[in-house]
Short mmCIF file of N, CA and C in Angstrom, two decimals:
data_model
loop_
_atom_site.label_atom_id
_atom_site.label_comp_id
_atom_site.label_asym_id
_atom_site.label_seq_id
_atom_site.Cartn_x
_atom_site.Cartn_y
_atom_site.Cartn_z
N GLN A 1 1.58 16.44 -9.07
CA GLN A 1 0.84 15.61 -10.02
C GLN A 1 -0.30 14.91 -9.30
N VAL A 2 -1.51 15.05 -9.84
CA VAL A 2 -2.68 14.44 -9.22
C VAL A 2 -2.62 12.93 -9.37
N GLN A 3 -2.91 12.25 -8.28
CA GLN A 3 -2.99 10.79 -8.31
C GLN A 3 -4.24 10.32 -7.59
N LEU A 4 -4.90 9.36 -8.19
CA LEU A 4 -5.99 8.64 -7.55
C LEU A 4 -5.56 7.18 -7.49
N VAL A 5 -5.46 6.65 -6.29
CA VAL A 5 -4.96 5.30 -6.12
C VAL A 5 -6.03 4.44 -5.47
N GLU A 6 -6.54 3.49 -6.24
CA GLU A 6 -7.56 2.58 -5.73
C GLU A 6 -6.91 1.39 -5.03
N SER A 7 -7.63 0.84 -4.07
CA SER A 7 -7.21 -0.38 -3.40
C SER A 7 -8.45 -1.08 -2.87
N GLY A 8 -8.26 -2.33 -2.47
CA GLY A 8 -9.34 -3.08 -1.85
C GLY A 8 -10.00 -4.11 -2.73
N GLY A 9 -9.61 -4.17 -3.99
CA GLY A 9 -10.19 -5.17 -4.87
C GLY A 9 -9.67 -6.56 -4.55
N GLY A 10 -10.25 -7.55 -5.20
CA GLY A 10 -9.81 -8.91 -4.99
C GLY A 10 -10.85 -9.91 -5.42
N LEU A 11 -10.63 -11.14 -5.00
CA LEU A 11 -11.53 -12.25 -5.30
C LEU A 11 -12.43 -12.51 -4.10
N VAL A 12 -13.73 -12.57 -4.35
CA VAL A 12 -14.68 -12.80 -3.27
C VAL A 12 -15.77 -13.72 -3.78
N GLN A 13 -16.33 -14.50 -2.89
CA GLN A 13 -17.42 -15.41 -3.26
C GLN A 13 -18.73 -14.64 -3.38
N PRO A 14 -19.64 -15.16 -4.18
CA PRO A 14 -20.97 -14.53 -4.26
C PRO A 14 -21.58 -14.39 -2.87
N GLY A 15 -22.18 -13.22 -2.65
CA GLY A 15 -22.74 -12.91 -1.35
C GLY A 15 -21.78 -12.22 -0.40
N GLY A 16 -20.52 -12.17 -0.79
CA GLY A 16 -19.50 -11.56 0.06
C GLY A 16 -19.46 -10.05 -0.07
N SER A 17 -18.49 -9.48 0.63
CA SER A 17 -18.35 -8.02 0.67
C SER A 17 -16.91 -7.61 0.39
N LEU A 18 -16.78 -6.42 -0.15
CA LEU A 18 -15.48 -5.77 -0.32
C LEU A 18 -15.66 -4.28 -0.06
N ARG A 19 -14.57 -3.67 0.37
CA ARG A 19 -14.56 -2.22 0.54
C ARG A 19 -13.43 -1.65 -0.30
N LEU A 20 -13.79 -0.87 -1.29
CA LEU A 20 -12.80 -0.22 -2.13
C LEU A 20 -12.47 1.16 -1.55
N SER A 21 -11.22 1.53 -1.70
CA SER A 21 -10.78 2.86 -1.29
C SER A 21 -10.09 3.54 -2.47
N CYS A 22 -10.21 4.83 -2.49
CA CYS A 22 -9.52 5.65 -3.50
C CYS A 22 -8.90 6.84 -2.79
N ALA A 23 -7.60 6.83 -2.71
CA ALA A 23 -6.88 7.91 -2.05
C ALA A 23 -6.41 8.93 -3.08
N ALA A 24 -6.75 10.17 -2.84
CA ALA A 24 -6.40 11.24 -3.78
C ALA A 24 -5.26 12.06 -3.22
N SER A 25 -4.36 12.45 -4.09
CA SER A 25 -3.24 13.30 -3.69
C SER A 25 -3.06 14.41 -4.71
N SER A 26 -2.54 15.52 -4.20
CA SER A 26 -2.21 16.67 -5.04
C SER A 26 -3.43 17.29 -5.71
N LEU A 27 -4.59 17.22 -5.05
CA LEU A 27 -5.74 17.99 -5.53
C LEU A 27 -6.55 18.43 -4.32
N LEU A 28 -7.31 19.51 -4.50
CA LEU A 28 -8.13 20.02 -3.41
C LEU A 28 -9.38 19.16 -3.34
N PHE A 29 -9.28 18.07 -2.61
CA PHE A 29 -10.28 17.00 -2.63
C PHE A 29 -11.68 17.52 -2.37
N GLY A 30 -11.82 18.44 -1.48
CA GLY A 30 -13.14 18.90 -1.06
C GLY A 30 -13.97 19.57 -2.13
N ILE A 31 -13.36 20.00 -3.23
CA ILE A 31 -14.10 20.67 -4.29
C ILE A 31 -14.27 19.78 -5.52
N TYR A 32 -14.03 18.51 -5.32
CA TYR A 32 -14.22 17.55 -6.41
C TYR A 32 -15.39 16.62 -6.13
N ASN A 33 -16.20 16.42 -7.15
CA ASN A 33 -17.20 15.37 -7.13
C ASN A 33 -16.48 14.05 -7.41
N MET A 34 -16.81 13.04 -6.64
CA MET A 34 -16.11 11.76 -6.75
C MET A 34 -17.08 10.67 -7.20
N ALA A 35 -16.55 9.69 -7.89
CA ALA A 35 -17.42 8.62 -8.37
C ALA A 35 -16.63 7.33 -8.54
N TRP A 36 -17.35 6.25 -8.55
CA TRP A 36 -16.82 4.94 -8.89
C TRP A 36 -17.50 4.47 -10.17
N TYR A 37 -16.68 4.01 -11.09
CA TYR A 37 -17.15 3.40 -12.33
C TYR A 37 -16.62 1.97 -12.37
N ARG A 38 -17.20 1.18 -13.25
CA ARG A 38 -16.68 -0.16 -13.46
C ARG A 38 -16.76 -0.53 -14.93
N GLN A 39 -15.85 -1.40 -15.31
CA GLN A 39 -15.80 -1.86 -16.69
C GLN A 39 -15.51 -3.34 -16.71
N ALA A 40 -16.46 -4.10 -17.22
CA ALA A 40 -16.29 -5.53 -17.41
C ALA A 40 -15.67 -5.78 -18.78
N PRO A 41 -15.03 -6.93 -18.98
CA PRO A 41 -14.41 -7.21 -20.28
C PRO A 41 -15.41 -7.11 -21.42
N GLY A 42 -15.05 -6.36 -22.45
CA GLY A 42 -15.90 -6.23 -23.62
C GLY A 42 -17.08 -5.29 -23.46
N LYS A 43 -17.14 -4.60 -22.32
CA LYS A 43 -18.27 -3.71 -22.08
C LYS A 43 -17.77 -2.29 -21.84
N GLN A 44 -18.69 -1.35 -21.89
CA GLN A 44 -18.33 0.05 -21.66
C GLN A 44 -18.16 0.30 -20.17
N ARG A 45 -17.51 1.41 -19.88
CA ARG A 45 -17.34 1.81 -18.49
C ARG A 45 -18.62 2.48 -18.00
N ASP A 46 -19.16 1.99 -16.92
CA ASP A 46 -20.44 2.48 -16.41
C ASP A 46 -20.29 3.07 -15.00
N LEU A 47 -21.11 4.06 -14.73
CA LEU A 47 -21.15 4.64 -13.39
C LEU A 47 -21.74 3.65 -12.41
N VAL A 48 -21.12 3.53 -11.25
CA VAL A 48 -21.64 2.69 -10.17
C VAL A 48 -22.27 3.56 -9.09
N ALA A 49 -21.51 4.56 -8.64
CA ALA A 49 -21.99 5.43 -7.57
C ALA A 49 -21.21 6.73 -7.62
N ALA A 50 -21.86 7.80 -7.17
CA ALA A 50 -21.21 9.11 -7.19
C ALA A 50 -21.59 9.88 -5.93
N ILE A 51 -20.68 10.73 -5.50
CA ILE A 51 -20.94 11.59 -4.36
C ILE A 51 -20.35 12.96 -4.68
N THR A 52 -21.17 13.97 -4.57
CA THR A 52 -20.71 15.31 -4.91
C THR A 52 -19.87 15.90 -3.79
N SER A 53 -19.28 17.04 -4.07
CA SER A 53 -18.51 17.73 -3.05
C SER A 53 -19.39 18.10 -1.85
N GLY A 54 -20.68 18.26 -2.10
CA GLY A 54 -21.61 18.60 -1.03
C GLY A 54 -22.27 17.40 -0.37
N GLY A 55 -21.90 16.22 -0.83
CA GLY A 55 -22.40 15.01 -0.19
C GLY A 55 -23.65 14.41 -0.81
N VAL A 56 -24.09 14.93 -1.95
CA VAL A 56 -25.24 14.34 -2.62
C VAL A 56 -24.80 13.04 -3.30
N ILE A 57 -25.57 12.00 -3.12
CA ILE A 57 -25.18 10.66 -3.57
C ILE A 57 -26.15 10.15 -4.63
N ASN A 58 -25.57 9.45 -5.58
CA ASN A 58 -26.36 8.84 -6.65
C ASN A 58 -25.81 7.45 -6.91
N TYR A 59 -26.71 6.49 -7.13
CA TYR A 59 -26.32 5.11 -7.41
C TYR A 59 -26.92 4.64 -8.72
N ALA A 60 -26.19 3.79 -9.40
CA ALA A 60 -26.76 3.04 -10.50
C ALA A 60 -27.79 2.07 -9.93
N ASP A 61 -28.75 1.72 -10.74
CA ASP A 61 -29.79 0.80 -10.26
C ASP A 61 -29.19 -0.51 -9.77
N SER A 62 -28.12 -0.95 -10.42
CA SER A 62 -27.49 -2.23 -10.05
C SER A 62 -26.83 -2.17 -8.69
N ALA A 63 -26.55 -0.96 -8.20
CA ALA A 63 -25.84 -0.80 -6.94
C ALA A 63 -26.77 -0.46 -5.77
N LYS A 64 -27.96 -0.01 -6.08
CA LYS A 64 -28.88 0.42 -5.02
C LYS A 64 -29.19 -0.71 -4.05
N GLY A 65 -29.07 -0.39 -2.77
CA GLY A 65 -29.39 -1.36 -1.74
C GLY A 65 -28.25 -2.30 -1.38
N ARG A 66 -27.20 -2.30 -2.19
CA ARG A 66 -26.07 -3.21 -1.93
C ARG A 66 -24.76 -2.46 -1.71
N PHE A 67 -24.59 -1.35 -2.42
CA PHE A 67 -23.33 -0.59 -2.35
C PHE A 67 -23.56 0.73 -1.62
N THR A 68 -22.51 1.19 -0.95
CA THR A 68 -22.56 2.47 -0.26
C THR A 68 -21.30 3.27 -0.57
N ILE A 69 -21.48 4.46 -1.09
CA ILE A 69 -20.34 5.34 -1.35
C ILE A 69 -20.24 6.35 -0.23
N SER A 70 -19.03 6.67 0.14
CA SER A 70 -18.79 7.69 1.17
C SER A 70 -17.47 8.37 0.90
N ARG A 71 -17.26 9.49 1.54
CA ARG A 71 -16.01 10.22 1.35
C ARG A 71 -15.53 10.78 2.69
N ASP A 72 -14.24 10.89 2.80
CA ASP A 72 -13.60 11.48 3.98
C ASP A 72 -12.74 12.62 3.48
N ASN A 73 -13.22 13.84 3.69
CA ASN A 73 -12.51 15.00 3.16
C ASN A 73 -11.27 15.36 3.97
N VAL A 74 -11.08 14.72 5.09
CA VAL A 74 -9.84 14.91 5.85
C VAL A 74 -8.77 13.97 5.33
N GLU A 75 -9.17 12.73 5.08
CA GLU A 75 -8.24 11.73 4.56
C GLU A 75 -8.12 11.76 3.04
N ASN A 76 -8.90 12.63 2.39
CA ASN A 76 -8.88 12.72 0.91
C ASN A 76 -9.13 11.36 0.27
N THR A 77 -10.13 10.69 0.77
CA THR A 77 -10.40 9.33 0.31
C THR A 77 -11.89 9.14 0.08
N VAL A 78 -12.20 8.41 -0.98
CA VAL A 78 -13.58 8.02 -1.24
C VAL A 78 -13.64 6.50 -1.16
N TYR A 79 -14.73 6.00 -0.63
CA TYR A 79 -14.89 4.57 -0.39
C TYR A 79 -16.11 4.03 -1.14
N LEU A 80 -16.06 2.75 -1.41
CA LEU A 80 -17.22 2.05 -1.94
C LEU A 80 -17.35 0.74 -1.19
N GLN A 81 -18.34 0.68 -0.31
CA GLN A 81 -18.64 -0.55 0.41
C GLN A 81 -19.59 -1.38 -0.45
N MET A 82 -19.18 -2.56 -0.77
CA MET A 82 -19.97 -3.43 -1.65
C MET A 82 -20.37 -4.68 -0.88
N ASN A 83 -21.67 -4.88 -0.73
CA ASN A 83 -22.20 -6.05 -0.04
C ASN A 83 -23.03 -6.89 -1.00
N SER A 84 -23.31 -8.10 -0.59
CA SER A 84 -24.13 -9.02 -1.40
C SER A 84 -23.64 -9.07 -2.84
N LEU A 85 -22.36 -9.26 -2.99
CA LEU A 85 -21.76 -9.22 -4.32
C LEU A 85 -22.24 -10.38 -5.18
N LYS A 86 -22.36 -10.10 -6.48
CA LYS A 86 -22.83 -11.07 -7.46
C LYS A 86 -21.77 -11.27 -8.53
N PRO A 87 -21.79 -12.40 -9.22
CA PRO A 87 -20.81 -12.59 -10.30
C PRO A 87 -20.85 -11.46 -11.33
N GLU A 88 -22.00 -10.89 -11.56
CA GLU A 88 -22.10 -9.81 -12.54
C GLU A 88 -21.47 -8.50 -12.06
N ASP A 89 -21.05 -8.45 -10.81
CA ASP A 89 -20.30 -7.29 -10.32
C ASP A 89 -18.82 -7.37 -10.69
N THR A 90 -18.40 -8.49 -11.26
CA THR A 90 -17.01 -8.65 -11.66
C THR A 90 -16.64 -7.62 -12.71
N ALA A 91 -15.59 -6.85 -12.42
CA ALA A 91 -15.16 -5.77 -13.31
C ALA A 91 -13.92 -5.12 -12.72
N VAL A 92 -13.32 -4.26 -13.52
CA VAL A 92 -12.31 -3.35 -12.99
C VAL A 92 -13.05 -2.10 -12.51
N TYR A 93 -12.80 -1.71 -11.29
CA TYR A 93 -13.46 -0.55 -10.70
C TYR A 93 -12.50 0.64 -10.71
N TYR A 94 -12.99 1.75 -11.21
CA TYR A 94 -12.18 2.95 -11.37
C TYR A 94 -12.74 4.08 -10.51
N CYS A 95 -11.83 4.83 -9.94
CA CYS A 95 -12.17 6.02 -9.20
C CYS A 95 -12.07 7.23 -10.14
N ASN A 96 -12.99 8.16 -9.99
CA ASN A 96 -13.03 9.34 -10.86
C ASN A 96 -13.25 10.59 -10.02
N ALA A 97 -12.54 11.64 -10.36
CA ALA A 97 -12.71 12.94 -9.71
C ALA A 97 -13.02 13.99 -10.77
N VAL A 98 -14.03 14.79 -10.52
CA VAL A 98 -14.42 15.87 -11.43
C VAL A 98 -14.57 17.15 -10.62
N HIS A 99 -13.89 18.20 -11.08
CA HIS A 99 -13.97 19.48 -10.39
C HIS A 99 -15.43 19.94 -10.34
N GLN A 100 -15.87 20.42 -9.20
CA GLN A 100 -17.27 20.77 -8.99
C GLN A 100 -17.75 21.90 -9.91
N SER A 101 -16.83 22.73 -10.39
CA SER A 101 -17.21 23.88 -11.21
C SER A 101 -16.67 23.81 -12.63
N ALA A 102 -15.90 22.81 -12.92
CA ALA A 102 -15.30 22.70 -14.26
C ALA A 102 -15.19 21.23 -14.62
N GLU A 103 -16.20 20.73 -15.31
CA GLU A 103 -16.26 19.29 -15.57
C GLU A 103 -15.14 18.79 -16.48
N TYR A 104 -14.48 19.72 -17.17
CA TYR A 104 -13.38 19.28 -18.03
C TYR A 104 -12.14 18.95 -17.22
N ILE A 105 -12.12 19.32 -15.97
CA ILE A 105 -11.01 18.96 -15.08
C ILE A 105 -11.41 17.67 -14.39
N THR A 106 -10.85 16.58 -14.88
CA THR A 106 -11.24 15.27 -14.39
C THR A 106 -10.02 14.36 -14.34
N TYR A 107 -10.03 13.46 -13.40
CA TYR A 107 -8.92 12.53 -13.20
C TYR A 107 -9.48 11.13 -12.96
N TRP A 108 -8.66 10.15 -13.37
CA TRP A 108 -9.03 8.75 -13.20
C TRP A 108 -7.92 8.01 -12.47
N GLY A 109 -8.31 7.03 -11.68
CA GLY A 109 -7.36 6.11 -11.10
C GLY A 109 -7.02 5.01 -12.09
N GLN A 110 -6.14 4.13 -11.65
CA GLN A 110 -5.66 3.07 -12.54
C GLN A 110 -6.57 1.85 -12.53
N GLY A 111 -7.47 1.79 -11.57
CA GLY A 111 -8.43 0.71 -11.51
C GLY A 111 -7.99 -0.40 -10.55
N THR A 112 -8.98 -1.08 -10.01
CA THR A 112 -8.73 -2.25 -9.16
C THR A 112 -9.71 -3.35 -9.55
N GLN A 113 -9.19 -4.55 -9.67
CA GLN A 113 -10.00 -5.68 -10.15
C GLN A 113 -10.84 -6.25 -9.02
N VAL A 114 -12.10 -6.43 -9.31
CA VAL A 114 -13.02 -7.13 -8.41
C VAL A 114 -13.54 -8.35 -9.15
N THR A 115 -13.35 -9.51 -8.57
CA THR A 115 -13.82 -10.75 -9.16
C THR A 115 -14.72 -11.46 -8.16
N VAL A 116 -15.94 -11.72 -8.58
CA VAL A 116 -16.90 -12.42 -7.73
C VAL A 116 -17.14 -13.80 -8.33
N SER A 117 -16.66 -14.80 -7.63
CA SER A 117 -16.72 -16.15 -8.17
C SER A 117 -16.60 -17.16 -7.04
N SER A 118 -17.28 -18.28 -7.24
CA SER A 118 -17.16 -19.37 -6.28
C SER A 118 -16.07 -20.35 -6.69
#
C-alpha cells in the first residue's frame, strides 16, 4: 500500500524557517513527479512547489525566493525548505505524487500543519 508521510510542520515565528519532509513507501519513487500543496482554512488547495522525476522544478509565485523543493531518490523522500516564513504561509501542507506517464495515478499524504505566528 502506497504511503506518503509528511513531517516537519509546526509553529514558527514570522521570519523563521521549517523543513518539511515527505517519505514515500511502496511506490517506485523515481518515476513519480512530486509536489507540495497547501490549504488554508476556507481556501482551496494550491500548488506550492513541484519537482519532476527528471528534476525540473516549478514554484508558485508566493514561494519563489523563499522555498526550495528537493528530492532524494535513494531515500524516497521529497523536501520543502521554507525560509522567511510569513503568517500567510499558515496552512496544512500536503505531499503529492503523480506517475510521470499516467497522471491518473496519484497519491496524497495526510498533511502537516504549518503555523506562522508571533
